[in-house]
CSV table of C-alpha atoms in Angstrom, one decimal:
chain,number,residue,atom,x,y,z
A,1,ARG,CA,-56.6,-0.1,9.6
A,2,LYS,CA,-54.7,1.3,6.6
A,3,GLU,CA,-51.3,-0.1,5.9
A,4,VAL,CA,-49.8,3.4,5.8
A,5,GLU,CA,-51.3,6.3,7.7
A,6,GLN,CA,-50.6,9.9,7.6
A,7,ASP,CA,-52.0,13.0,9.2
A,8,PRO,CA,-53.8,14.6,6.2
A,9,GLY,CA,-53.4,18.2,7.5
A,10,PRO,CA,-53.6,20.7,6.0
A,11,PHE,CA,-50.6,22.3,7.6
A,12,ASN,CA,-50.5,26.0,7.0
A,13,VAL,CA,-47.2,27.6,8.1
A,14,PRO,CA,-45.4,30.9,7.5
A,15,GLU,CA,-42.2,31.1,5.6
A,16,GLY,CA,-39.2,30.2,7.7
A,17,ALA,CA,-41.1,27.8,10.0
A,18,THR,CA,-40.1,24.3,10.9
A,19,VAL,CA,-42.8,21.6,10.2
A,20,ALA,CA,-42.8,17.9,10.8
A,21,PHE,CA,-44.9,15.2,9.3
A,22,ASN,CA,-45.5,11.7,10.7
A,23,CYS,CA,-46.3,8.4,9.1
A,24,THR,CA,-47.1,5.0,10.7
A,25,TYR,CA,-47.1,1.7,8.9
A,26,SER,CA,-48.7,-1.6,9.9
A,27,ASN,CA,-46.4,-4.3,8.3
A,28,SER,CA,-43.4,-4.9,10.6
A,29,ALA,CA,-41.7,-6.7,7.7
A,30,SER,CA,-41.5,-3.6,5.6
A,31,GLN,CA,-38.0,-3.0,4.4
A,32,SER,CA,-37.8,0.3,2.4
A,33,PHE,CA,-39.2,3.7,3.2
A,34,PHE,CA,-39.5,6.9,1.2
A,35,TRP,CA,-41.0,10.3,1.1
A,36,TYR,CA,-42.5,11.5,-2.2
A,37,ARG,CA,-43.6,15.0,-3.0
A,38,GLN,CA,-46.7,15.7,-5.2
A,39,ASP,CA,-47.5,19.1,-6.6
A,40,CYS,CA,-51.1,19.9,-7.5
A,41,ARG,CA,-52.2,18.0,-10.6
A,42,LYS,CA,-48.7,16.6,-11.1
A,43,GLU,CA,-47.2,13.1,-10.6
A,44,PRO,CA,-45.4,12.1,-7.4
A,45,LYS,CA,-41.7,12.6,-7.3
A,46,LEU,CA,-39.1,11.1,-5.0
A,47,LEU,CA,-38.1,13.6,-2.3
A,48,MET,CA,-35.8,11.3,-0.3
A,49,SER,CA,-35.3,7.7,0.8
A,50,VAL,CA,-35.4,7.0,4.6
A,51,TYR,CA,-32.6,5.1,6.1
A,52,SER,CA,-32.5,3.4,9.5
A,53,SER,CA,-29.7,5.7,10.7
A,54,GLY,CA,-31.8,8.8,9.6
A,55,ASN,CA,-30.7,11.0,6.8
A,56,GLU,CA,-30.6,14.7,5.9
A,57,ASP,CA,-30.8,16.5,2.5
A,58,GLY,CA,-30.4,20.2,2.9
A,59,ARG,CA,-33.4,21.5,4.9
A,60,PHE,CA,-35.1,18.1,4.9
A,61,THR,CA,-34.5,15.4,7.6
A,62,ALA,CA,-36.0,11.9,7.5
A,63,GLN,CA,-36.1,9.5,10.4
A,64,LEU,CA,-37.2,5.9,10.8
A,65,ASN,CA,-38.2,4.2,14.0
A,66,ARG,CA,-38.7,0.5,13.2
A,67,ALA,CA,-39.7,-0.4,16.8
A,68,SER,CA,-42.6,2.0,16.7
A,69,GLN,CA,-43.2,1.5,12.9
A,70,TYR,CA,-43.0,5.2,12.4
A,71,ILE,CA,-41.4,7.5,9.9
A,72,SER,CA,-41.0,11.3,10.1
A,73,LEU,CA,-40.1,14.2,7.8
A,74,LEU,CA,-38.8,17.5,9.1
A,75,ILE,CA,-38.6,20.6,7.0
A,76,ARG,CA,-36.6,23.5,8.3
A,77,ASP,CA,-36.8,27.1,7.1
A,78,SER,CA,-39.9,26.5,5.0
A,79,LYS,CA,-40.0,28.1,1.6
A,80,LEU,CA,-43.1,29.0,-0.5
A,81,SER,CA,-42.0,26.4,-3.0
A,82,ASP,CA,-42.3,23.7,-0.4
A,83,SER,CA,-46.1,23.9,-0.7
A,84,ALA,CA,-47.2,20.5,-1.9
A,85,THR,CA,-48.6,17.1,-0.7
A,86,TYR,CA,-46.0,14.9,1.0
A,87,LEU,CA,-46.6,11.1,0.5
A,88,CYS,CA,-45.2,8.5,2.8
A,89,VAL,CA,-44.3,5.3,1.0
A,90,VAL,CA,-43.5,1.9,2.5
A,91,LYS,CA,-42.2,-1.1,0.5
A,92,GLY,CA,-42.1,-4.8,1.5
A,93,THR,CA,-39.5,-7.2,0.2
A,94,ASN,CA,-37.4,-6.4,-2.9
A,95,ALA,CA,-40.2,-7.6,-5.1
A,96,GLY,CA,-43.0,-6.3,-2.9
A,97,LYS,CA,-45.3,-3.5,-3.7
A,98,SER,CA,-44.9,0.1,-2.7
A,99,THR,CA,-47.8,1.3,-0.5
A,100,PHE,CA,-48.6,5.0,-0.4
A,101,GLY,CA,-50.2,6.9,2.4
A,102,ASP,CA,-52.9,9.4,1.5
A,103,GLY,CA,-50.5,12.3,1.9
A,104,THR,CA,-50.1,15.4,4.1
A,105,THR,CA,-50.8,18.8,2.5
A,106,LEU,CA,-48.5,21.6,3.3
A,107,THR,CA,-49.1,25.3,2.4
A,108,VAL,CA,-46.3,27.8,3.2
A,109,LYS,CA,-47.5,31.3,3.3
A,110,PRO,CA,-45.6,34.6,3.0
B,1,GLU,CA,-32.8,9.9,-19.8
B,2,ALA,CA,-36.3,10.0,-21.2
B,3,GLY,CA,-39.0,9.7,-18.6
B,4,VAL,CA,-42.1,7.4,-18.3
B,5,ALA,CA,-44.4,8.2,-21.2
B,6,GLN,CA,-48.2,7.9,-20.8
B,7,SER,CA,-51.1,8.6,-23.1
B,8,PRO,CA,-53.7,9.9,-23.4
B,9,ARG,CA,-53.3,12.7,-20.8
B,10,TYR,CA,-57.1,13.2,-20.5
B,11,LYS,CA,-60.1,11.1,-21.4
B,12,ILE,CA,-63.8,11.7,-20.8
B,13,ILE,CA,-66.2,8.8,-21.4
B,14,GLU,CA,-69.7,7.8,-20.4
B,15,LYS,CA,-70.3,5.0,-17.9
B,16,ARG,CA,-70.3,1.5,-19.5
B,17,GLN,CA,-67.9,2.6,-22.2
B,18,SER,CA,-64.4,1.3,-22.5
B,19,VAL,CA,-61.0,3.0,-22.3
B,20,ALA,CA,-57.4,2.1,-22.7
B,21,PHE,CA,-54.3,3.7,-21.3
B,22,TRP,CA,-50.7,3.2,-22.6
B,23,CYS,CA,-47.4,3.4,-20.8
B,24,ASN,CA,-43.8,3.2,-22.0
B,25,PRO,CA,-41.4,3.0,-19.0
B,26,ILE,CA,-37.9,4.2,-18.7
B,27,SER,CA,-35.5,2.2,-20.9
B,28,GLY,CA,-34.0,-0.7,-18.9
B,29,HIS,CA,-36.5,-0.6,-16.1
B,30,ALA,CA,-37.7,-4.1,-15.6
B,31,THR,CA,-40.6,-3.3,-13.2
B,32,LEU,CA,-43.7,-1.5,-14.3
B,33,TYR,CA,-46.6,-0.4,-12.1
B,34,TRP,CA,-50.1,0.9,-12.7
B,35,TYR,CA,-51.5,3.0,-9.8
B,36,GLN,CA,-55.0,4.5,-9.5
B,37,GLN,CA,-55.1,7.9,-7.7
B,38,ILE,CA,-58.6,9.2,-6.7
B,39,LEU,CA,-58.8,12.8,-5.7
B,40,GLY,CA,-57.7,13.4,-2.2
B,41,GLN,CA,-56.1,10.0,-1.8
B,42,GLY,CA,-52.7,8.5,-2.3
B,43,PRO,CA,-51.9,6.3,-5.3
B,44,LYS,CA,-53.3,2.7,-5.0
B,45,LEU,CA,-51.4,-0.1,-6.7
B,46,LEU,CA,-53.5,-1.9,-9.3
B,47,ILE,CA,-50.9,-4.1,-10.9
B,48,GLN,CA,-47.1,-4.7,-10.8
B,49,PHE,CA,-45.1,-6.3,-13.7
B,50,GLN,CA,-41.6,-7.7,-13.5
B,51,ASN,CA,-40.6,-7.9,-17.2
B,52,ASN,CA,-43.7,-9.4,-18.8
B,53,GLY,CA,-44.8,-11.3,-15.7
B,54,VAL,CA,-47.4,-10.2,-13.1
B,55,VAL,CA,-45.9,-9.8,-9.6
B,56,ASP,CA,-49.0,-8.4,-7.8
B,57,ASP,CA,-52.5,-7.8,-9.1
B,58,SER,CA,-54.4,-8.4,-5.9
B,59,GLN,CA,-56.1,-5.0,-6.0
B,60,LEU,CA,-57.0,-5.0,-9.7
B,61,PRO,CA,-60.8,-5.3,-10.2
B,62,LYS,CA,-60.5,-8.1,-12.6
B,63,ASP,CA,-64.1,-8.1,-13.6
B,64,ARG,CA,-63.6,-4.8,-15.5
B,65,PHE,CA,-59.9,-4.0,-15.5
B,66,SER,CA,-57.1,-5.7,-17.4
B,67,ALA,CA,-53.5,-5.0,-18.1
B,68,GLU,CA,-50.8,-6.5,-20.2
B,69,ARG,CA,-47.1,-6.1,-20.9
B,70,LEU,CA,-46.6,-8.5,-23.7
B,71,LYS,CA,-43.0,-7.9,-24.6
B,72,GLY,CA,-41.8,-6.7,-21.2
B,73,VAL,CA,-41.5,-3.1,-22.3
B,74,ASP,CA,-44.7,-1.0,-22.8
B,75,SER,CA,-48.0,-1.7,-21.2
B,76,THR,CA,-51.7,-1.2,-21.7
B,77,LEU,CA,-54.4,-0.8,-19.0
B,78,LYS,CA,-58.0,-1.3,-20.1
B,79,ILE,CA,-61.2,-0.6,-18.3
B,80,GLN,CA,-64.4,-2.2,-19.7
B,81,PRO,CA,-67.1,-1.3,-18.8
B,82,ALA,CA,-66.2,1.9,-16.9
B,83,LYS,CA,-68.1,3.0,-13.8
B,84,LEU,CA,-68.5,6.4,-12.3
B,85,GLU,CA,-66.1,5.5,-9.4
B,86,ASP,CA,-63.3,4.8,-11.9
B,87,SER,CA,-62.9,8.5,-12.3
B,88,ALA,CA,-59.3,9.0,-11.3
B,89,VAL,CA,-55.8,9.6,-12.5
B,90,TYR,CA,-54.1,6.4,-13.7
B,91,LEU,CA,-50.4,6.7,-13.0
B,92,CYS,CA,-47.8,4.4,-14.6
B,93,ALA,CA,-44.4,4.1,-12.9
B,94,SER,CA,-41.3,2.1,-13.5
B,95,SER,CA,-38.3,1.1,-11.4
B,96,PHE,CA,-34.8,-0.3,-11.8
B,97,ARG,CA,-34.0,-2.9,-9.2
B,98,GLY,CA,-30.4,-1.7,-8.5
B,99,SER,CA,-28.3,-2.9,-5.6
B,100,GLY,CA,-27.2,-0.9,-2.7
B,101,ARG,CA,-29.0,2.1,-1.2
B,102,SER,CA,-28.7,4.5,-4.1
B,103,GLY,CA,-31.7,4.4,-6.3
B,104,ALA,CA,-32.8,1.0,-5.3
B,105,ASN,CA,-36.5,0.4,-5.8
B,106,VAL,CA,-37.3,4.1,-6.5
B,107,LEU,CA,-40.4,4.6,-8.5
B,108,THR,CA,-40.4,7.1,-11.4
B,109,PHE,CA,-43.9,8.2,-12.5
B,110,GLY,CA,-45.3,9.3,-15.7
B,111,ALA,CA,-47.5,12.4,-15.9
B,112,GLY,CA,-50.7,10.3,-15.6
B,113,SER,CA,-53.9,9.8,-17.5
B,114,ARG,CA,-56.8,11.6,-16.1
B,115,LEU,CA,-60.1,9.7,-16.6
B,116,THR,CA,-63.5,11.3,-16.1
B,117,VAL,CA,-66.5,8.9,-16.3
B,118,LEU,CA,-69.9,10.7,-16.8
């Protein structure tokens, strides 16, 4: 079993749609959680950190369920520019490594 | 703030040849990472440095890969000899271990070095 698992998609949605991505992790001792965005042939960039209380940044909402070892990302009112691969990242202790999922690909169509 | 610098951006070699990649992290970032990203997969950690010491190299194929960060700043990743399956993007990242929620342990990546082994 992979340490971090994501639904690879692809997700093809029309502009304005709401889309949700899920991610599960196997190490219950994991402490920090993130979503990164990666555009085609570019490097990953931080989209948002995920906090236990859940957090929102504009159209993006991230949630963490430690009991189920599950992280989610919700994108509301999708834009064409949201088309990218979304990577779930889980980190162990402060000095621990950051483990990436294989990503979920989103294509937003006009 | 200058970003993470990597070179070369592209490299094409034949199998069994050697190659080296260079990375200069963001100034002040103590932690430096080398990741391998194969097409269609997420980045996989090869090695993590804290200053000039190795924190994690459990997934580094040590028979052919080596990395160093001698002065705790820039780093070099070497592959010798290369295999076809080493074709990938080699991403360098750095992080500043701040306190509190804001920015703690966030990785900033360089543009990557794309390796093709023929």
